[in-house]
C-alpha positions as a Markdown table, in Angstrom:
| # | Residue | x | y | z |
|---|---|---|---|---|
| 1 | Met | -12.2 | 70.7 | -39.4 |
| 2 | Gly | -13.8 | 69.6 | -36.1 |
| 3 | Lys | -12.7 | 70.5 | -32.6 |
| 4 | Asp | -11.6 | 66.9 | -31.8 |
| 5 | Thr | -9.4 | 66.9 | -34.9 |
| 6 | Leu | -7.7 | 70.1 | -33.8 |
| 7 | Tyr | -7.1 | 68.6 | -30.4 |
| 8 | Met | -5.5 | 65.5 | -32.0 |
| 9 | Ile | -3.4 | 67.6 | -34.4 |
| 10 | Phe | -2.0 | 69.4 | -31.3 |
| 11 | Ala | -1.4 | 66.2 | -29.4 |
| 12 | Gln | 0.3 | 64.5 | -32.4 |
| 13 | Met | 2.6 | 67.4 | -33.0 |
| 14 | Leu | 3.4 | 67.5 | -29.2 |
| 15 | Phe | 4.2 | 63.8 | -29.3 |
| 16 | Ile | 6.6 | 64.2 | -32.2 |
| 17 | Ala | 8.1 | 67.3 | -30.7 |
| 18 | Ser | 8.6 | 65.7 | -27.3 |
| 19 | Ala | 10.3 | 62.6 | -28.8 |
| 20 | Thr | 12.6 | 64.9 | -30.8 |
| 21 | Ala | 13.4 | 67.0 | -27.8 |
| 22 | Val | 14.2 | 63.9 | -25.7 |
| 23 | His | 16.6 | 62.5 | -28.3 |
| 24 | Ile | 18.4 | 65.8 | -29.0 |
| 25 | Gly | 18.7 | 66.5 | -25.3 |
| 26 | Met | 19.9 | 63.0 | -24.3 |
| 27 | Gly | 22.4 | 62.9 | -27.2 |
| 28 | Arg | 24.0 | 66.0 | -25.8 |
| 29 | Ile | 23.6 | 65.3 | -22.0 |
| 30 | Leu | 24.5 | 61.6 | -21.9 |
| 31 | Gly | 27.2 | 61.7 | -24.6 |
| 32 | Pro | 27.5 | 59.2 | -27.5 |
| 33 | Glu | 28.2 | 56.1 | -25.5 |
| 34 | Ser | 25.4 | 56.3 | -23.0 |
| 35 | Tyr | 23.0 | 57.8 | -25.6 |
| 36 | Gly | 23.7 | 54.6 | -27.7 |
| 37 | Glu | 22.7 | 52.5 | -24.7 |
| 38 | Phe | 19.6 | 54.7 | -24.3 |
| 39 | Gly | 18.7 | 54.1 | -28.0 |
| 40 | Val | 19.3 | 50.3 | -27.8 |
| 41 | Ile | 16.9 | 50.0 | -24.8 |
| 42 | Leu | 14.2 | 52.1 | -26.5 |
| 43 | Ser | 14.5 | 49.9 | -29.6 |
| 44 | Leu | 14.0 | 46.8 | -27.4 |
| 45 | Val | 11.0 | 48.4 | -25.7 |
| 46 | Ala | 9.6 | 49.4 | -29.2 |
| 47 | Val | 9.6 | 45.8 | -30.4 |
| 48 | Leu | 7.9 | 44.6 | -27.2 |
| 49 | Glu | 5.4 | 47.4 | -27.4 |
| 50 | Val | 4.3 | 46.3 | -30.8 |
| 51 | Phe | 3.8 | 42.7 | -29.5 |
| 52 | Leu | 1.8 | 44.0 | -26.5 |
| 53 | Ala | 0.0 | 47.1 | -27.6 |
| 54 | Arg | -0.8 | 47.5 | -31.3 |
| 55 | Gly | -3.0 | 44.5 | -32.0 |
| 56 | Val | -5.1 | 44.6 | -28.8 |
| 57 | Arg | -5.5 | 48.4 | -29.2 |
| 58 | Asp | -6.8 | 48.2 | -32.7 |
| 59 | Ser | -9.0 | 45.2 | -31.7 |
| 60 | Val | -10.6 | 47.2 | -28.8 |
| 61 | Thr | -11.1 | 50.2 | -31.1 |
| 62 | Lys | -12.8 | 48.1 | -33.8 |
| 63 | Tyr | -15.2 | 46.3 | -31.5 |
| 64 | Thr | -16.0 | 49.3 | -29.3 |
| 65 | Ala | -17.0 | 51.2 | -32.4 |
| 66 | Glu | -19.1 | 48.3 | -33.7 |
| 67 | Phe | -20.7 | 47.4 | -30.4 |
| 68 | Pro | -21.0 | 50.5 | -28.3 |
| 69 | Glu | -23.5 | 48.8 | -26.0 |
| 70 | Lys | -20.7 | 46.3 | -25.1 |
| 71 | Ser | -17.9 | 48.9 | -24.6 |
| 72 | Gln | -17.4 | 48.2 | -20.9 |
| 73 | Ala | -17.1 | 44.4 | -21.5 |
| 74 | Ile | -14.7 | 45.0 | -24.4 |
| 75 | Lys | -12.6 | 47.3 | -22.3 |
| 76 | Arg | -12.6 | 44.9 | -19.4 |
| 77 | Gln | -11.5 | 42.0 | -21.7 |
| 78 | Gly | -8.8 | 44.1 | -23.3 |
| 79 | Leu | -7.4 | 45.1 | -19.8 |
| 80 | Ile | -7.4 | 41.5 | -18.7 |
| 81 | Ile | -5.5 | 40.5 | -21.9 |
| 82 | Gly | -3.1 | 43.4 | -21.4 |
| 83 | Ala | -2.5 | 42.6 | -17.8 |
| 84 | Ile | -1.8 | 39.0 | -18.4 |
| 85 | Phe | 0.6 | 39.4 | -21.4 |
| 86 | Gly | 2.1 | 42.6 | -20.0 |
| 87 | Gly | 2.9 | 40.9 | -16.7 |
| 88 | Leu | 4.4 | 37.8 | -18.4 |
| 89 | Val | 6.6 | 39.9 | -20.8 |
| 90 | Phe | 7.6 | 42.1 | -17.8 |
| 91 | Leu | 8.8 | 39.1 | -15.8 |
| 92 | Leu | 10.6 | 37.6 | -18.8 |
| 93 | Tyr | 12.3 | 40.9 | -19.6 |
| 94 | Val | 13.4 | 41.3 | -15.9 |
| 95 | Leu | 14.8 | 37.8 | -15.8 |
| 96 | Thr | 16.7 | 38.1 | -19.0 |
| 97 | Ala | 18.0 | 41.6 | -18.4 |
| 98 | Lys | 21.4 | 40.3 | -17.3 |
| 99 | Pro | 22.0 | 38.0 | -20.3 |
| 100 | Ile | 20.8 | 40.8 | -22.7 |
| 101 | Ala | 23.3 | 43.2 | -21.1 |
| 102 | Phe | 26.1 | 40.7 | -21.5 |
| 103 | Ala | 25.1 | 40.2 | -25.2 |
| 104 | Phe | 25.5 | 43.9 | -25.6 |
| 105 | His | 29.0 | 43.7 | -23.9 |
| 106 | Asn | 28.0 | 45.9 | -21.0 |
| 107 | Ala | 27.0 | 44.4 | -17.6 |
| 108 | Asn | 26.1 | 47.9 | -16.4 |
| 109 | Leu | 23.1 | 47.8 | -18.7 |
| 110 | Thr | 21.3 | 45.4 | -16.4 |
| 111 | Arg | 19.8 | 48.0 | -14.1 |
| 112 | Pro | 18.6 | 50.4 | -16.8 |
| 113 | Leu | 17.1 | 47.4 | -18.7 |
| 114 | Arg | 15.2 | 46.3 | -15.5 |
| 115 | Ile | 13.9 | 49.9 | -15.0 |
| 116 | Ser | 12.7 | 50.0 | -18.6 |
| 117 | Ala | 10.8 | 46.7 | -18.0 |
| 118 | Leu | 8.4 | 48.7 | -15.9 |
| 119 | Ile | 7.3 | 50.4 | -19.1 |
| 120 | Ile | 5.9 | 47.1 | -20.5 |
| 121 | Pro | 2.8 | 46.6 | -18.3 |
| 122 | Leu | 2.1 | 50.3 | -18.3 |
| 123 | Ile | 2.0 | 50.4 | -22.1 |
| 124 | Ala | -0.1 | 47.2 | -22.3 |
| 125 | Leu | -2.8 | 48.8 | -20.2 |
| 126 | Tyr | -2.5 | 52.3 | -21.6 |
| 127 | Ser | -2.9 | 51.1 | -25.2 |
| 128 | Val | -6.2 | 49.3 | -24.3 |
| 129 | Leu | -7.6 | 52.5 | -22.8 |
| 130 | Ile | -6.4 | 54.5 | -25.8 |
| 131 | Gly | -8.2 | 52.0 | -28.1 |
| 132 | His | -11.3 | 52.3 | -26.0 |
| 133 | Leu | -11.3 | 56.1 | -26.2 |
| 134 | Ser | -10.9 | 55.9 | -30.0 |
| 135 | Gly | -13.7 | 53.4 | -30.4 |
| 136 | Lys | -16.0 | 55.7 | -28.4 |
| 137 | Arg | -14.8 | 58.6 | -30.6 |
| 138 | Met | -13.6 | 60.5 | -27.5 |
| 139 | Phe | -10.7 | 62.1 | -29.4 |
| 140 | Gly | -10.5 | 65.2 | -27.2 |
| 141 | Lys | -9.9 | 63.0 | -24.1 |
| 142 | Arg | -7.5 | 60.8 | -26.0 |
| 143 | Ala | -5.5 | 64.0 | -27.1 |
| 144 | Leu | -5.3 | 65.1 | -23.4 |
| 145 | Thr | -4.0 | 61.6 | -22.4 |
| 146 | Met | -1.4 | 61.7 | -25.2 |
| 147 | Ser | -0.3 | 65.2 | -24.1 |
| 148 | Val | 0.2 | 64.0 | -20.5 |
| 149 | Gln | 2.5 | 61.3 | -21.7 |
| 150 | Ser | 4.4 | 63.6 | -24.0 |
| 151 | Leu | 4.9 | 66.4 | -21.4 |
| 152 | Gly | 5.6 | 63.9 | -18.6 |
| 153 | Lys | 8.3 | 62.2 | -20.8 |
| 154 | Val | 10.2 | 65.5 | -21.5 |
| 155 | Ala | 9.9 | 66.7 | -17.9 |
| 156 | Gly | 10.8 | 63.3 | -16.3 |
| 157 | Val | 13.7 | 62.4 | -18.6 |
| 158 | Tyr | 15.3 | 65.9 | -18.5 |
| 159 | Ile | 14.9 | 66.5 | -14.8 |
| 160 | Leu | 16.3 | 63.1 | -13.8 |
| 161 | Ala | 19.1 | 63.1 | -16.4 |
| 162 | Leu | 20.2 | 66.6 | -15.4 |
| 163 | Met | 20.1 | 65.7 | -11.7 |
| 164 | Gly | 22.9 | 63.3 | -12.5 |
| 165 | Phe | 21.0 | 60.0 | -12.7 |
| 166 | Gly | 22.2 | 59.5 | -16.3 |
| 167 | Leu | 20.8 | 56.6 | -18.3 |
| 168 | Gln | 18.9 | 55.2 | -15.3 |
| 169 | Gly | 17.2 | 58.6 | -14.8 |
| 170 | Ala | 16.3 | 58.8 | -18.5 |
| 171 | Met | 14.6 | 55.4 | -18.4 |
| 172 | Ser | 12.9 | 56.3 | -15.1 |
| 173 | Gly | 11.5 | 59.4 | -16.9 |
| 174 | Tyr | 9.8 | 57.2 | -19.5 |
| 175 | Val | 8.3 | 55.0 | -16.7 |
| 176 | Ile | 6.9 | 58.1 | -14.9 |
| 177 | Ser | 5.4 | 59.4 | -18.2 |
| 178 | Tyr | 3.6 | 56.2 | -18.9 |
| 179 | Ala | 2.4 | 55.9 | -15.3 |
| 180 | Leu | 0.9 | 59.4 | -15.5 |
| 181 | Ala | -0.6 | 58.7 | -18.9 |
| 182 | Leu | -2.2 | 55.5 | -17.6 |
| 183 | Leu | -3.8 | 57.3 | -14.7 |
| 184 | Ala | -5.1 | 59.9 | -17.1 |
| 185 | Ala | -6.4 | 57.2 | -19.5 |
| 186 | Phe | -8.2 | 55.5 | -16.6 |
| 187 | Tyr | -9.7 | 58.8 | -15.5 |
| 188 | Phe | -10.9 | 59.8 | -19.0 |
| 189 | Ser | -12.3 | 56.3 | -19.9 |
| 190 | Arg | -14.3 | 55.9 | -16.8 |
| 191 | Glu | -18.1 | 55.4 | -17.3 |
| 192 | Ala | -21.1 | 55.3 | -15.2 |
| 193 | Arg | -21.6 | 51.8 | -13.7 |
| 194 | Lys | -24.1 | 49.9 | -15.8 |
| 195 | Glu | -24.5 | 46.4 | -17.0 |
| 196 | Ser | -22.8 | 45.6 | -20.3 |
| 197 | Glu | -23.4 | 42.6 | -22.4 |
| 198 | Ala | -20.6 | 40.0 | -22.2 |
| 199 | Phe | -18.0 | 40.0 | -25.0 |
| 200 | Pro | -15.6 | 37.1 | -25.6 |
| 201 | Ala | -11.9 | 37.7 | -25.0 |
| 202 | Ser | -11.1 | 35.3 | -27.8 |
| 203 | Lys | -12.6 | 37.7 | -30.3 |
| 204 | Val | -10.5 | 40.6 | -29.2 |
| 205 | Leu | -7.4 | 38.3 | -29.2 |
| 206 | Phe | -7.9 | 36.6 | -32.5 |
| 207 | Phe | -8.4 | 39.9 | -34.4 |
| 208 | Ala | -5.2 | 41.1 | -32.9 |
| 209 | Val | -3.0 | 38.2 | -34.0 |
| 210 | Pro | -2.3 | 39.0 | -37.7 |
| 211 | Ile | -1.8 | 42.7 | -36.9 |
| 212 | Val | 0.7 | 41.8 | -34.2 |
| 213 | Val | 2.7 | 39.3 | -36.3 |
| 214 | Phe | 3.2 | 41.7 | -39.2 |
| 215 | Ser | 3.9 | 44.6 | -36.9 |
| 216 | Ile | 6.5 | 42.7 | -35.0 |
| 217 | Phe | 8.3 | 41.7 | -38.2 |
| 218 | Leu | 8.2 | 45.3 | -39.4 |
| 219 | Ser | 9.4 | 46.6 | -36.1 |
| 220 | Leu | 12.3 | 44.2 | -36.2 |
| 221 | Leu | 13.2 | 45.3 | -39.7 |
| 222 | Met | 13.4 | 48.9 | -38.4 |
| 223 | Asn | 15.4 | 48.0 | -35.2 |
| 224 | Leu | 17.7 | 45.0 | -35.9 |
| 225 | Asp | 20.4 | 47.2 | -37.2 |
| 226 | Ile | 21.0 | 49.0 | -33.9 |
| 227 | Phe | 21.2 | 45.6 | -32.1 |
| 228 | Phe | 23.8 | 44.4 | -34.5 |
| 229 | Val | 25.8 | 47.7 | -34.2 |
| 230 | Lys | 25.8 | 47.3 | -30.4 |
| 231 | Thr | 26.8 | 43.6 | -30.5 |
| 232 | Leu | 29.3 | 43.5 | -33.4 |
| 233 | Ile | 31.1 | 46.9 | -33.1 |
| 234 | Gln | 33.3 | 47.1 | -30.0 |
| 235 | Glu | 33.8 | 50.9 | -30.1 |
| 236 | Gly | 31.6 | 52.2 | -27.3 |
| 237 | Gln | 30.3 | 55.3 | -29.1 |
| 238 | Ala | 29.1 | 53.5 | -32.3 |
| 239 | Ala | 25.6 | 52.8 | -30.9 |
| 240 | Gly | 25.2 | 56.4 | -29.9 |
| 241 | Phe | 26.0 | 57.6 | -33.4 |
| 242 | Tyr | 23.6 | 55.1 | -34.9 |
| 243 | Thr | 20.8 | 56.1 | -32.4 |
| 244 | Ala | 21.1 | 59.6 | -33.7 |
| 245 | Val | 20.7 | 58.2 | -37.3 |
| 246 | Leu | 17.6 | 56.3 | -36.3 |
| 247 | Ala | 16.0 | 59.3 | -34.5 |
| 248 | Leu | 16.5 | 61.5 | -37.6 |
| 249 | Thr | 15.1 | 58.9 | -40.1 |
| 250 | Arg | 11.8 | 58.1 | -38.3 |
| 251 | Ala | 9.7 | 60.9 | -39.9 |
| 252 | Pro | 9.0 | 59.1 | -43.2 |
| 253 | Tyr | 7.6 | 56.1 | -41.4 |
| 254 | Leu | 5.4 | 58.3 | -39.2 |
| 255 | Val | 4.0 | 59.9 | -42.4 |
| 256 | Ser | 3.2 | 56.4 | -43.8 |
| 257 | His | 0.8 | 55.7 | -40.9 |
| 258 | Ala | -1.7 | 58.1 | -42.4 |
| 259 | Phe | -1.6 | 56.3 | -45.8 |
| 260 | Ala | -1.8 | 52.8 | -44.3 |
| 261 | Ile | -4.6 | 53.7 | -41.9 |
| 262 | Thr | -6.7 | 55.4 | -44.7 |
| 263 | Leu | -5.9 | 52.8 | -47.4 |
| 264 | Leu | -6.7 | 49.6 | -45.5 |
| 265 | Pro | -10.5 | 50.2 | -45.0 |
| 266 | Ile | -11.0 | 51.8 | -48.4 |
| 267 | Ile | -9.3 | 49.0 | -50.3 |
| 268 | Ser | -11.1 | 46.5 | -48.2 |
| 269 | Arg | -14.5 | 48.0 | -49.1 |
| 270 | Leu | -13.7 | 48.4 | -52.8 |
| 271 | Thr | -12.3 | 44.9 | -53.2 |
| 272 | Ser | -15.1 | 43.2 | -51.3 |
| 273 | Ser | -17.5 | 44.8 | -53.8 |
| 274 | Asn | -15.3 | 43.9 | -56.7 |
| 275 | Arg | -14.6 | 47.5 | -57.7 |
| 276 | Leu | -11.0 | 46.8 | -58.5 |
| 277 | Gln | -10.6 | 49.6 | -61.0 |
| 278 | Glu | -11.7 | 52.2 | -58.5 |
| 279 | Ala | -9.3 | 50.7 | -56.0 |
| 280 | Ser | -6.5 | 50.9 | -58.5 |
| 281 | Arg | -7.1 | 54.6 | -59.0 |
| 282 | Tyr | -7.0 | 55.2 | -55.2 |
| 283 | Ile | -3.8 | 53.2 | -54.8 |
| 284 | Asn | -2.3 | 55.2 | -57.7 |
| 285 | Lys | -3.2 | 58.6 | -56.1 |
| 286 | Ser | -2.0 | 57.6 | -52.7 |
| 287 | Leu | 1.4 | 56.2 | -53.8 |
| 288 | Arg | 1.9 | 59.3 | -56.0 |
| 289 | Leu | 1.3 | 61.6 | -53.1 |
| 290 | Leu | 3.6 | 59.6 | -50.9 |
| 291 | Leu | 6.3 | 59.8 | -53.5 |
| 292 | Ile | 5.9 | 63.6 | -53.7 |
| 293 | Leu | 6.3 | 63.9 | -50.0 |
| 294 | Leu | 9.1 | 61.4 | -49.2 |
| 295 | Val | 11.5 | 61.5 | -52.2 |
| 296 | Pro | 12.6 | 65.1 | -51.6 |
| 297 | Val | 13.1 | 64.4 | -47.9 |
| 298 | Ala | 15.3 | 61.5 | -48.7 |
| 299 | Phe | 17.4 | 63.4 | -51.2 |
| 300 | Ile | 17.9 | 66.5 | -49.0 |
| 301 | Thr | 18.8 | 64.4 | -46.0 |
| 302 | Asn | 21.3 | 62.5 | -48.0 |
| 303 | Gly | 22.8 | 65.7 | -49.4 |
| 304 | Leu | 23.0 | 67.6 | -46.1 |
| 305 | Ser | 23.6 | 64.7 | -43.7 |
| 306 | Gly | 26.7 | 66.2 | -42.2 |
| 307 | Pro | 25.3 | 69.7 | -41.5 |
| 308 | Ile | 22.1 | 68.2 | -40.2 |
| 309 | Ile | 23.9 | 66.0 | -37.7 |
| 310 | Glu | 26.3 | 68.8 | -36.6 |
| 311 | Trp | 23.4 | 71.3 | -36.1 |
| 312 | Ile | 21.2 | 68.9 | -34.1 |
| 313 | Tyr | 23.6 | 66.8 | -32.2 |
| 314 | Ser | 27.0 | 68.7 | -32.3 |
| 315 | Ser | 30.2 | 67.9 | -34.1 |
| 316 | Arg | 30.9 | 64.9 | -31.8 |
| 317 | Tyr | 28.3 | 63.0 | -33.8 |
| 318 | Leu | 29.7 | 63.6 | -37.3 |
| 319 | Pro | 30.5 | 59.9 | -37.7 |
| 320 | Ala | 26.8 | 59.5 | -38.0 |
| 321 | Ala | 26.6 | 61.6 | -41.2 |
| 322 | Arg | 27.4 | 58.9 | -43.7 |
| 323 | Pro | 25.1 | 56.2 | -42.3 |
| 324 | Leu | 22.3 | 58.9 | -42.1 |
| 325 | Gly | 22.7 | 59.6 | -45.8 |
| 326 | Ile | 22.3 | 55.8 | -46.5 |
| 327 | Leu | 19.6 | 54.9 | -44.0 |
| 328 | Ile | 17.2 | 57.6 | -45.1 |
| 329 | Phe | 16.7 | 55.7 | -48.3 |
| 330 | Gly | 16.2 | 52.4 | -46.3 |
| 331 | Ile | 13.5 | 53.9 | -44.1 |
| 332 | Thr | 11.8 | 55.4 | -47.2 |
| 333 | Phe | 11.8 | 51.9 | -48.8 |
| 334 | Leu | 10.3 | 50.4 | -45.6 |
| 335 | Thr | 7.7 | 53.2 | -45.6 |
| 336 | Phe | 6.5 | 52.2 | -49.1 |
| 337 | Phe | 6.6 | 48.5 | -48.0 |
| 338 | Ser | 4.4 | 49.3 | -45.0 |
| 339 | Val | 1.9 | 51.2 | -47.2 |
| 340 | Leu | 1.8 | 48.5 | -49.9 |
| 341 | Ala | 1.3 | 45.9 | -47.1 |
| 342 | Ala | -1.7 | 47.8 | -46.0 |
| 343 | Val | -3.1 | 47.6 | -49.5 |
| 344 | Ile | -2.5 | 43.8 | -49.5 |
| 345 | Asn | -4.2 | 43.5 | -46.1 |
| 346 | Gly | -7.1 | 45.6 | -47.4 |
| 347 | Ser | -7.5 | 43.2 | -50.3 |
| 348 | Gly | -8.1 | 40.4 | -47.9 |
| 349 | Lys | -4.7 | 38.8 | -47.9 |
| 350 | Pro | -3.1 | 39.7 | -44.5 |
| 351 | Lys | -1.1 | 36.4 | -44.5 |
| 352 | Thr | 0.6 | 37.5 | -47.7 |
| 353 | Ser | 1.9 | 40.7 | -46.1 |
| 354 | Met | 3.0 | 38.7 | -43.0 |
| 355 | Ala | 4.8 | 36.2 | -45.3 |
| 356 | Leu | 6.6 | 39.0 | -47.2 |
| 357 | Ala | 7.8 | 40.6 | -43.9 |
| 358 | Gly | 8.8 | 37.3 | -42.6 |
| 359 | Ala | 10.7 | 36.4 | -45.8 |
| 360 | Val | 12.9 | 39.5 | -45.8 |
| 361 | Leu | 13.7 | 39.4 | -42.1 |
| 362 | Pro | 16.3 | 36.6 | -42.5 |
| 363 | Leu | 17.8 | 38.7 | -45.3 |
| 364 | Asp | 18.2 | 41.6 | -42.9 |
| 365 | Val | 19.9 | 39.4 | -40.4 |
| 366 | Leu | 22.3 | 38.0 | -43.0 |
| 367 | Leu | 23.2 | 41.4 | -44.4 |
| 368 | Asn | 23.8 | 42.8 | -41.0 |
| 369 | Leu | 26.1 | 39.9 | -40.1 |
| 370 | Leu | 28.0 | 40.4 | -43.4 |
| 371 | Leu | 28.2 | 44.2 | -43.6 |
| 372 | Val | 28.4 | 45.5 | -40.0 |
| 373 | Pro | 31.8 | 43.8 | -39.2 |
| 374 | Arg | 33.2 | 45.1 | -42.5 |
| 375 | Phe | 31.7 | 48.5 | -43.0 |
| 376 | Gly | 30.6 | 49.5 | -39.5 |
| 377 | Leu | 27.7 | 51.9 | -39.2 |
| 378 | Ser | 27.4 | 52.4 | -42.9 |
| 379 | Gly | 27.1 | 48.6 | -43.2 |
| 380 | Ala | 24.2 | 48.5 | -40.8 |
| 381 | Ala | 22.5 | 51.3 | -42.7 |
| 382 | Ala | 23.1 | 49.5 | -46.0 |
| 383 | Ala | 21.7 | 46.2 | -44.6 |
| 384 | Thr | 18.4 | 47.9 | -43.7 |
| 385 | Thr | 18.3 | 49.8 | -47.0 |
| 386 | Leu | 18.8 | 46.7 | -49.1 |
| 387 | Thr | 16.2 | 44.8 | -47.1 |
| 388 | Gly | 13.7 | 47.6 | -47.4 |
| 389 | Leu | 14.3 | 47.7 | -51.1 |
| 390 | Ala | 13.7 | 43.9 | -51.4 |
| 391 | Gly | 10.5 | 44.1 | -49.3 |
| 392 | Met | 9.2 | 47.1 | -51.3 |
| 393 | Ile | 9.8 | 45.4 | -54.6 |
| 394 | Ala | 8.1 | 42.2 | -53.5 |
| 395 | Ala | 5.1 | 44.0 | -52.1 |
| 396 | Ala | 4.8 | 46.1 | -55.3 |
| 397 | Leu | 4.8 | 43.0 | -57.4 |
| 398 | Val | 1.9 | 41.5 | -55.3 |
| 399 | Val | -0.1 | 44.7 | -55.6 |
| 400 | Gln | 0.7 | 45.0 | -59.3 |
| 401 | Lys | -0.6 | 41.5 | -59.9 |
| 402 | Lys | -3.8 | 42.1 | -57.9 |
| 403 | Phe | -4.7 | 45.6 | -59.2 |
| 404 | Gly | -2.9 | 45.8 | -62.5 |
| 405 | Val | -1.2 | 49.1 | -61.8 |
| 406 | Leu | 0.9 | 50.9 | -59.1 |
| 407 | Met | 1.2 | 54.4 | -60.5 |
| 408 | Asn | 1.5 | 56.2 | -63.8 |
| 409 | Gly | 5.0 | 56.0 | -65.3 |
| 410 | Arg | 4.9 | 59.6 | -66.5 |
| 411 | Ser | 4.0 | 60.9 | -63.0 |
| 412 | Phe | 6.8 | 58.9 | -61.5 |
| 413 | Leu | 9.4 | 60.4 | -63.9 |
| 414 | Lys | 8.1 | 64.0 | -63.3 |
| 415 | Ile | 8.2 | 63.6 | -59.5 |
| 416 | Leu | 11.7 | 61.9 | -59.6 |
| 417 | Leu | 13.2 | 64.6 | -61.9 |
| 418 | Ser | 11.7 | 67.4 | -60.0 |
| 419 | Ser | 13.1 | 65.9 | -56.7 |
| 420 | Leu | 16.6 | 66.0 | -58.2 |
| 421 | Val | 16.7 | 69.7 | -57.1 |
| 422 | Phe | 17.1 | 68.3 | -53.5 |
| 423 | Phe | 19.9 | 66.0 | -54.6 |
| 424 | Ile | 21.9 | 68.5 | -56.8 |
| 425 | Val | 21.6 | 71.9 | -55.1 |
| 426 | Pro | 22.8 | 70.9 | -51.6 |
| 427 | Arg | 26.0 | 69.5 | -53.2 |
| 428 | Leu | 26.6 | 72.7 | -55.0 |
| 429 | Trp | 25.6 | 75.1 | -52.3 |
| 430 | Pro | 25.8 | 73.5 | -48.8 |
| 431 | Val | 24.6 | 75.4 | -45.8 |
| 432 | Ser | 24.7 | 74.8 | -42.0 |
| 433 | Gly | 23.1 | 75.8 | -38.7 |
| 434 | Trp | 19.7 | 77.4 | -38.5 |
| 435 | Ser | 19.8 | 78.5 | -42.2 |
| 436 | Leu | 19.1 | 74.8 | -42.9 |
| 437 | Ile | 15.4 | 75.4 | -42.2 |
| 438 | Leu | 15.0 | 78.4 | -44.6 |
| 439 | Tyr | 17.1 | 76.5 | -47.1 |
| 440 | Ala | 14.9 | 73.4 | -47.0 |
| 441 | Leu | 11.7 | 75.5 | -47.2 |
| 442 | Gly | 13.0 | 77.4 | -50.2 |
| 443 | Leu | 13.9 | 74.2 | -52.0 |
| 444 | Phe | 10.5 | 72.6 | -51.2 |
| 445 | Gly | 8.7 | 75.7 | -52.4 |
| 446 | Phe | 10.7 | 75.6 | -55.7 |
| 447 | Tyr | 9.9 | 71.8 | -55.9 |
| 448 | Leu | 6.2 | 72.4 | -55.5 |
| 449 | Leu | 6.3 | 75.1 | -58.1 |
| 450 | Leu | 7.9 | 72.7 | -60.6 |
| 451 | Leu | 5.2 | 70.1 | -59.9 |
| 452 | Ile | 2.4 | 72.7 | -60.4 |
| 453 | Leu | 4.0 | 73.8 | -63.7 |
| 454 | Leu | 4.2 | 70.2 | -64.8 |
| 455 | Lys | 0.5 | 69.8 | -63.7 |
| 456 | Glu | 1.4 | 67.1 | -61.3 |
| 457 | Ile | -0.4 | 68.6 | -58.3 |
| 458 | Ser | -4.1 | 69.3 | -58.2 |
| 459 | Arg | -6.8 | 70.2 | -55.7 |
| 460 | Asp | -7.7 | 66.5 | -55.4 |
| 461 | Asp | -4.2 | 65.9 | -54.0 |
| 462 | Leu | -4.6 | 68.5 | -51.3 |
| 463 | Asp | -8.0 | 67.0 | -50.3 |
| 464 | Leu | -6.4 | 63.6 | -50.1 |
| 465 | Leu | -3.5 | 64.9 | -48.0 |
| 466 | Arg | -6.0 | 66.5 | -45.6 |
| 467 | Asn | -7.9 | 63.2 | -45.3 |
| 468 | Leu | -4.7 | 61.2 | -44.7 |
| 469 | Trp | -3.5 | 63.6 | -42.0 |
| 470 | Thr | -6.9 | 63.4 | -40.2 |
| 471 | Gly | -6.6 | 59.6 | -40.4 |
| 472 | Met | -3.1 | 59.6 | -39.0 |
| 473 | Ile | -3.8 | 61.8 | -36.0 |
| 474 | Lys | -6.9 | 59.9 | -35.0 |
| 475 | Lys | -5.1 | 56.6 | -35.1 |
| 476 | Asn | -1.7 | 57.0 | -33.7 |
| 477 | Pro | -1.3 | 56.4 | -29.9 |
């Protein structure tokens, strides 16, 4: 494992740890009501971030790697695009902050929303520079830039919140962290002045469009529920409870990035050379490994949702336990949907994956409108879960039609039956507090032993997992 890979492993772990620390701390410091508003604003920023950052970042990475002699021109065009779109979205966000606050039944949200708007142009420029560093394979410098953002976020959010600035302080902490990260990114991406061949901005932009559209749809599928909770449930603490649920169910989706990132270029290469049988085998292996990793996480989270919530957020957040037990399956379904969409994109049909995501989005809206008023937080979780299931099935049918197979039925049954230990044991012998960690590790060890005895895990799986992890840490911003 190379030095740059080790740097990126550290940076990615720090990124995840910092996000977790911020959510746990803000849940306890701000209290359920303000923490819910914090979560709603972050979800809004997340959707806008996808629009501004992901497509242009990946486009800059792709073309910088392909045309290193034009790297300065590509970076310059990316920064121009980022500045224009970031500035426009910033202005629109600031101007609509008051109507958004009223839509969420809280006029006091206007100022925190406007503070969070400052994140938008910073992210737009930061993502371009991150893409540039990746395209130049400067992963060590990228890791340092990510670490600046992670540490700045924890320090800024905690210091300002503890000083009594509350929600506005927490959002200001995010602004400070991205400002510091942007300065670091500019510093690390600087190059000696030299002439660089021109590169058309349209090329950067057009490559980004299909990525952006699908990513926006997927981001909305993962965040619409919190918006409906905030607008349809009058009880002030409801959004805070649901923000805790969202924070605890994001891990499966983060894992899926590795599979999607690795699968897309491989499937693209194999299908373009008409090696469909080889592509089918790779899809089978990847989906099987994803199933091995995610199903036990979903089952144990469902079985121990109450103790997990109480341990991490305190007993004040116990109303979040039931929706957590439901939504973990929804995020798992959306994770598989995301990975299957990467396979579809790799086979040369990005419009199909966009159409699938666009088709299930109205279903998500309808289910939230029907279920949230009647079942509250559990209704929101159920809406996302049913939508994720529909998207996963639709994407699976497309992949099945193209490649002829998803995964071996016998393997599916072995993994599912072995995973039942995570579903049954927590209901018979529940635990709480710090013992949850040892309990989960013990169950996972027993689960792996079962899979080894059933000859369902091989050295090839470990090699594939290592490759996927390396792919994830080198791609995520």
